[in-house]
Amino acid sequence: MLLSLLCLLLLDLGLFRFPGWPLFQSSLGLLVLFKASRGLLRHLLDLRRLRREDLRNRHFLRGPWRPVIPAFLAFWVAVLAIAWSLRWIPHPTETWQGLTPVRDRTLLHAFCLLELLRTLWKGPGLRRAVQNFLEANPLRTFFLLYASAAFFGTLLLILPISLRDGAHLSLVDAFFLSVSAVSVTGLAPVSTAATLSFFGHFVLLFLIQIGGLGIVTLGAGLAALAGHRLSLSHSLASAQAHGSPDLAGLNRFVGRVFATTFACEAAGSLALYFFLPSHQEGRFFHAVFHAVSAFCNAGFSSFPPGLEVPGLLAFKSVVGTLIVTGGIGFPILFEVFDRSRNPQRRRLPWPPYLLLTVGVSLALLILGTVGLYLTESTALAVAGRPAAERFGNALFYSVSSRTAGFGLVPHSTLTIGSQLLIVVLMAIGGSPLSTAGGLKTTTIGVLVSAALSSLRGHRWIQFGRSEISASTLLECVAIVLIYLLLAFGSLLVLLPFEAPDAFGLFFEIVSALSTVGLSLDVTPQLSAFGKLWISGLMLAGRFGIVALVYMGIGRVREQRFRYAERVYYVG
């Protein structure tokens, strides 16, 4: 079976051909369909024998859960293989016609790779390796869930029902688009409005919502709804992935995240619905799509030109408000909400973390708006734009560049000064415990506070009337260093293989690593290798740099000793 699958892929990739190879290819494809259908029936029979009590508190790689994964893989192999085999059946609509050559190849690649994975999974080697990998660190389970969500989204996006008539989507492009949605980035190798059907946009919206809530939050919420408690190791991993030190209040925090997210998205959808023209086709869906995309800081738009349309000032203002609300951080929203309801808490001083987060966010908003206004004034003034419109565009880009990735004009038309400033804003990103990515505002705030404290001759890091611990500074330095290593290392890897210039690639890399979604029209030009690399950067940026390092290290032991302090000359 493995030999047949490999021959089928090699034949389809065109590595070698011979007379009659299309017939041989189709025969092997039907063989794969038969084997997958038989395997699916066998797995379903195995699952039917399981009792409900056997499935509780068991690992999904061991015991009675073992048939679940191959059954899932066999199901999707059968679905994709049936969709591929429908090319021989005449159909009145174009949705199922014209599967060849691109749609045909995409479905063929997908179900062959899935069947290959299912065949390998039946052996003990791969399953045992995955089990050992996950048990070394609970964070690896959450990362696998992110990758699995992107994988599942890929399978849905390549179905003919997800595509418009006459449109096509390769397997790599579908995976890239799915990862971009799960990581709430917004980069796209194709025009989603021109490629995806209503069902495809619904799949994209579902992936954005999953990515915005976060796999960790979603998993903890589903466990709470099912009446189960997370294990201690997974609770610690959840708190670490959230950056929340309060392990005891994790369930309450997750519940408030759910409630706040859906309340803000519902209010935003209602406002956007009334601000859209009454003659707009699919008015309600467009309102919901943009509300979820804006609050989750995804940057996807269901309009063909995106937000690069004249007018709709109120619509764009609501989108900008949702971007700021989703990117400021849930703890900030909870603190403001609690103070508005409890008069006694209003007398208490504001928490230092809130002052630091809001202060850095306001500073970036003001400096970004002024900088973009000055760098774009000359270019936009030549085009006859009024000063109010120039200021509005600068303000919107100052907000969108750090988190969401929505654009009002083609980004390649911006001046080089604006593009450099946008790179800095993208790298900084939003606030912790939010839907935004990047280095985070508090990271920059801590580093600036450390620099100011050093220049003032202080021995400790001070912010206002509070002190920042040395461990916090070490974590901030590690985040910045690893971010820069990933960004510049990725640039060195991609430069020899990609056509775009170095700055365009670096702009794309920073946008992916910070899960922003702005691009200088580089994404469609990337090769398959480049798209897969950028997909990995998007997943890394959404999962978190520190969590990613902890996941790679495995088990981390707390240091219980200190060495003698020595003098080092720096600067």
Coordinates of C-alpha atoms in Angstrom, one line a residue, residues 350-561:
W350 CA -4.9 51.6 39.1
P351 CA -2.8 48.4 38.9
P352 CA 0.8 49.1 37.6
Y353 CA 0.4 46.6 34.7
L354 CA -2.6 48.5 33.4
L355 CA -0.8 51.8 33.6
L356 CA 2.2 50.3 31.7
T357 CA 0.0 48.6 29.1
V358 CA -2.2 51.6 28.4
G359 CA 0.7 54.1 28.6
V360 CA 2.8 52.2 26.0
S361 CA -0.3 51.7 23.8
L362 CA -1.2 55.4 23.8
A363 CA 2.4 56.3 23.1
L364 CA 2.6 54.0 20.1
L365 CA -0.8 55.2 18.9
I366 CA 0.3 58.9 19.0
L367 CA 3.8 58.4 17.7
G368 CA 2.6 56.0 15.0
T369 CA -0.1 58.4 13.8
V370 CA 2.2 61.4 13.7
G371 CA 5.0 59.5 12.0
L372 CA 2.7 58.0 9.3
Y373 CA 1.0 61.3 8.8
L374 CA 4.4 63.0 8.2
T375 CA 5.9 60.3 6.0
E376 CA 2.7 60.1 3.8
S377 CA 1.8 63.8 3.7
T378 CA 3.8 64.5 0.6
A379 CA 2.7 61.5 -1.4
L380 CA -1.0 61.8 -0.5
A381 CA -1.0 65.6 -0.9
V382 CA 0.1 65.1 -4.5
A383 CA -2.9 62.8 -5.0
G384 CA -5.2 65.6 -3.8
R385 CA -6.3 64.0 -0.5
P386 CA -7.6 66.4 2.2
A387 CA -5.7 66.8 5.5
A388 CA -8.6 65.1 7.4
E389 CA -8.5 62.0 5.3
R390 CA -4.7 61.8 5.6
F391 CA -4.9 62.0 9.3
G392 CA -7.7 59.4 9.4
N393 CA -5.6 57.0 7.3
A394 CA -2.6 57.6 9.5
L395 CA -4.6 56.9 12.6
F396 CA -6.2 53.7 11.2
Y397 CA -2.8 52.4 10.1
S398 CA -1.3 53.2 13.4
V399 CA -3.9 50.9 15.0
S400 CA -4.0 48.2 12.3
S401 CA -0.3 47.9 11.9
R402 CA 0.3 46.6 15.4
T403 CA -2.5 44.1 15.5
A404 CA -5.0 43.5 12.8
G405 CA -3.5 44.0 9.3
F406 CA -6.5 45.8 7.6
G407 CA -5.4 48.2 4.9
L408 CA -7.0 51.3 3.3
V409 CA -4.6 51.6 0.4
P410 CA -2.3 49.1 -1.3
H411 CA 0.7 48.7 1.0
S412 CA 3.2 48.7 -1.8
T413 CA 2.2 52.3 -2.7
L414 CA 3.3 53.6 0.8
T415 CA 6.5 55.5 1.1
I416 CA 9.6 53.7 2.3
G417 CA 9.5 55.7 5.5
S418 CA 5.9 54.5 6.2
Q419 CA 6.9 50.9 5.5
L420 CA 9.8 51.1 7.9
L421 CA 7.6 52.6 10.6
I422 CA 5.0 49.9 10.0
V423 CA 7.7 47.2 10.4
V424 CA 8.5 48.6 13.9
L425 CA 4.8 48.8 14.9
M426 CA 4.2 45.2 13.6
A427 CA 7.2 43.9 15.6
I428 CA 5.9 45.5 18.9
G429 CA 2.3 44.3 18.4
G430 CA -0.5 44.4 20.9
S431 CA -0.9 43.7 24.6
P432 CA -0.5 40.4 26.5
L433 CA -3.6 38.2 27.0
S434 CA -5.2 39.6 23.9
T435 CA -6.0 38.5 20.4
A436 CA -2.9 40.4 19.1
G437 CA 0.6 39.1 18.5
G438 CA 4.1 40.6 18.4
L439 CA 6.6 41.3 21.1
K440 CA 3.8 42.9 23.2
T441 CA 3.6 46.4 24.6
T442 CA 4.6 45.4 28.1
T443 CA 7.8 43.8 26.8
I444 CA 8.8 47.2 25.3
G445 CA 7.6 49.0 28.4
V446 CA 9.8 46.9 30.7
L447 CA 12.8 47.4 28.5
V448 CA 12.3 51.2 28.3
S449 CA 11.8 51.3 32.1
A450 CA 15.0 49.3 32.6
A451 CA 16.9 51.7 30.3
L452 CA 15.5 54.8 32.1
S453 CA 16.3 53.3 35.5
S454 CA 19.9 52.6 34.4
L455 CA 20.4 56.1 33.1
R456 CA 19.1 57.5 36.4
G457 CA 21.6 55.5 38.4
H458 CA 19.0 53.2 40.0
R459 CA 20.1 49.7 41.0
W460 CA 16.6 48.3 40.5
I461 CA 14.0 48.7 37.7
Q462 CA 11.3 51.1 38.6
F463 CA 8.0 52.0 37.0
G464 CA 6.2 54.7 38.8
R465 CA 6.0 53.6 42.5
S466 CA 6.5 49.9 41.7
E467 CA 9.5 47.7 41.0
I468 CA 9.9 45.3 38.1
S469 CA 11.5 42.0 39.0
A470 CA 14.8 40.9 37.4
S471 CA 13.1 37.7 36.2
T472 CA 10.6 39.8 34.3
L473 CA 13.4 41.7 32.6
L474 CA 15.2 38.4 31.8
E475 CA 12.0 37.1 30.1
C476 CA 11.6 40.3 28.1
V477 CA 15.2 40.1 26.9
A478 CA 14.7 36.5 25.9
I479 CA 11.6 37.3 24.0
V480 CA 13.2 40.1 22.0
L481 CA 16.4 38.1 21.3
I482 CA 14.5 35.0 20.1
Y483 CA 12.2 37.2 18.0
L484 CA 15.1 38.9 16.3
L485 CA 16.9 35.5 15.7
L486 CA 13.8 34.0 14.2
A487 CA 13.2 37.1 12.0
F488 CA 16.7 37.5 10.6
G489 CA 17.3 33.8 10.5
S490 CA 14.2 33.3 8.4
L491 CA 15.3 36.1 6.1
L492 CA 18.7 34.3 5.5
V493 CA 16.9 31.0 4.8
L494 CA 14.3 32.5 2.3
L495 CA 16.6 34.9 0.4
P496 CA 18.3 32.2 -1.8
F497 CA 14.9 30.6 -2.8
E498 CA 12.5 33.5 -3.2
A499 CA 12.2 36.1 -6.0
P500 CA 11.1 39.2 -3.9
D501 CA 13.7 41.6 -2.6
A502 CA 15.1 41.4 0.9
F503 CA 13.0 44.2 2.4
G504 CA 9.8 42.8 1.0
L505 CA 10.6 39.4 2.5
F506 CA 11.6 40.9 5.8
F507 CA 8.3 42.8 5.8
E508 CA 6.5 39.5 5.2
I509 CA 8.4 37.7 7.9
V510 CA 7.7 40.3 10.6
S511 CA 4.1 40.4 9.6
A512 CA 3.8 36.6 9.9
L513 CA 5.8 36.4 13.2
S514 CA 3.7 39.1 14.7
T515 CA 0.5 37.7 13.2
V516 CA -0.4 41.1 11.7
G517 CA -1.2 40.3 8.0
L518 CA 0.2 43.3 6.1
S519 CA 2.1 42.5 3.0
L520 CA 3.9 44.2 0.1
D521 CA 2.2 41.9 -2.4
V522 CA 4.9 39.3 -1.6
T523 CA 2.6 36.4 -0.4
P524 CA 1.4 35.3 -3.9
Q525 CA 5.0 35.3 -5.2
L526 CA 6.3 32.9 -2.6
S527 CA 7.3 29.3 -3.6
A528 CA 5.8 26.3 -1.8
F529 CA 8.8 26.1 0.5
G530 CA 8.4 29.8 1.3
K531 CA 4.7 29.5 2.1
L532 CA 5.3 26.6 4.4
W533 CA 8.1 28.5 6.2
I534 CA 5.9 31.5 6.6
S535 CA 3.1 29.2 7.9
G536 CA 5.5 28.0 10.6
L537 CA 6.3 31.5 11.6
M538 CA 2.6 32.4 11.9
L539 CA 2.0 29.4 14.1
A540 CA 5.0 30.3 16.2
G541 CA 3.8 33.9 16.6
R542 CA 0.3 32.9 17.6
F543 CA 1.5 30.2 20.1
G544 CA 3.9 32.6 21.7
I545 CA 7.7 32.8 21.6
V546 CA 8.3 31.9 25.2
A547 CA 5.8 29.1 25.2
L548 CA 7.4 27.8 21.9
V549 CA 10.9 27.8 23.6
Y550 CA 9.5 26.0 26.7
M551 CA 7.8 23.5 24.4
G552 CA 11.1 22.8 22.6
I553 CA 13.2 22.5 25.8
G554 CA 10.8 19.9 27.3
R555 CA 10.8 19.7 31.1
V556 CA 12.3 22.8 32.8
R557 CA 13.8 22.5 36.2
E558 CA 13.9 25.4 38.6
Q559 CA 17.3 26.6 39.5
R560 CA 18.0 26.3 43.2
F561 CA 21.4 27.8 43.5

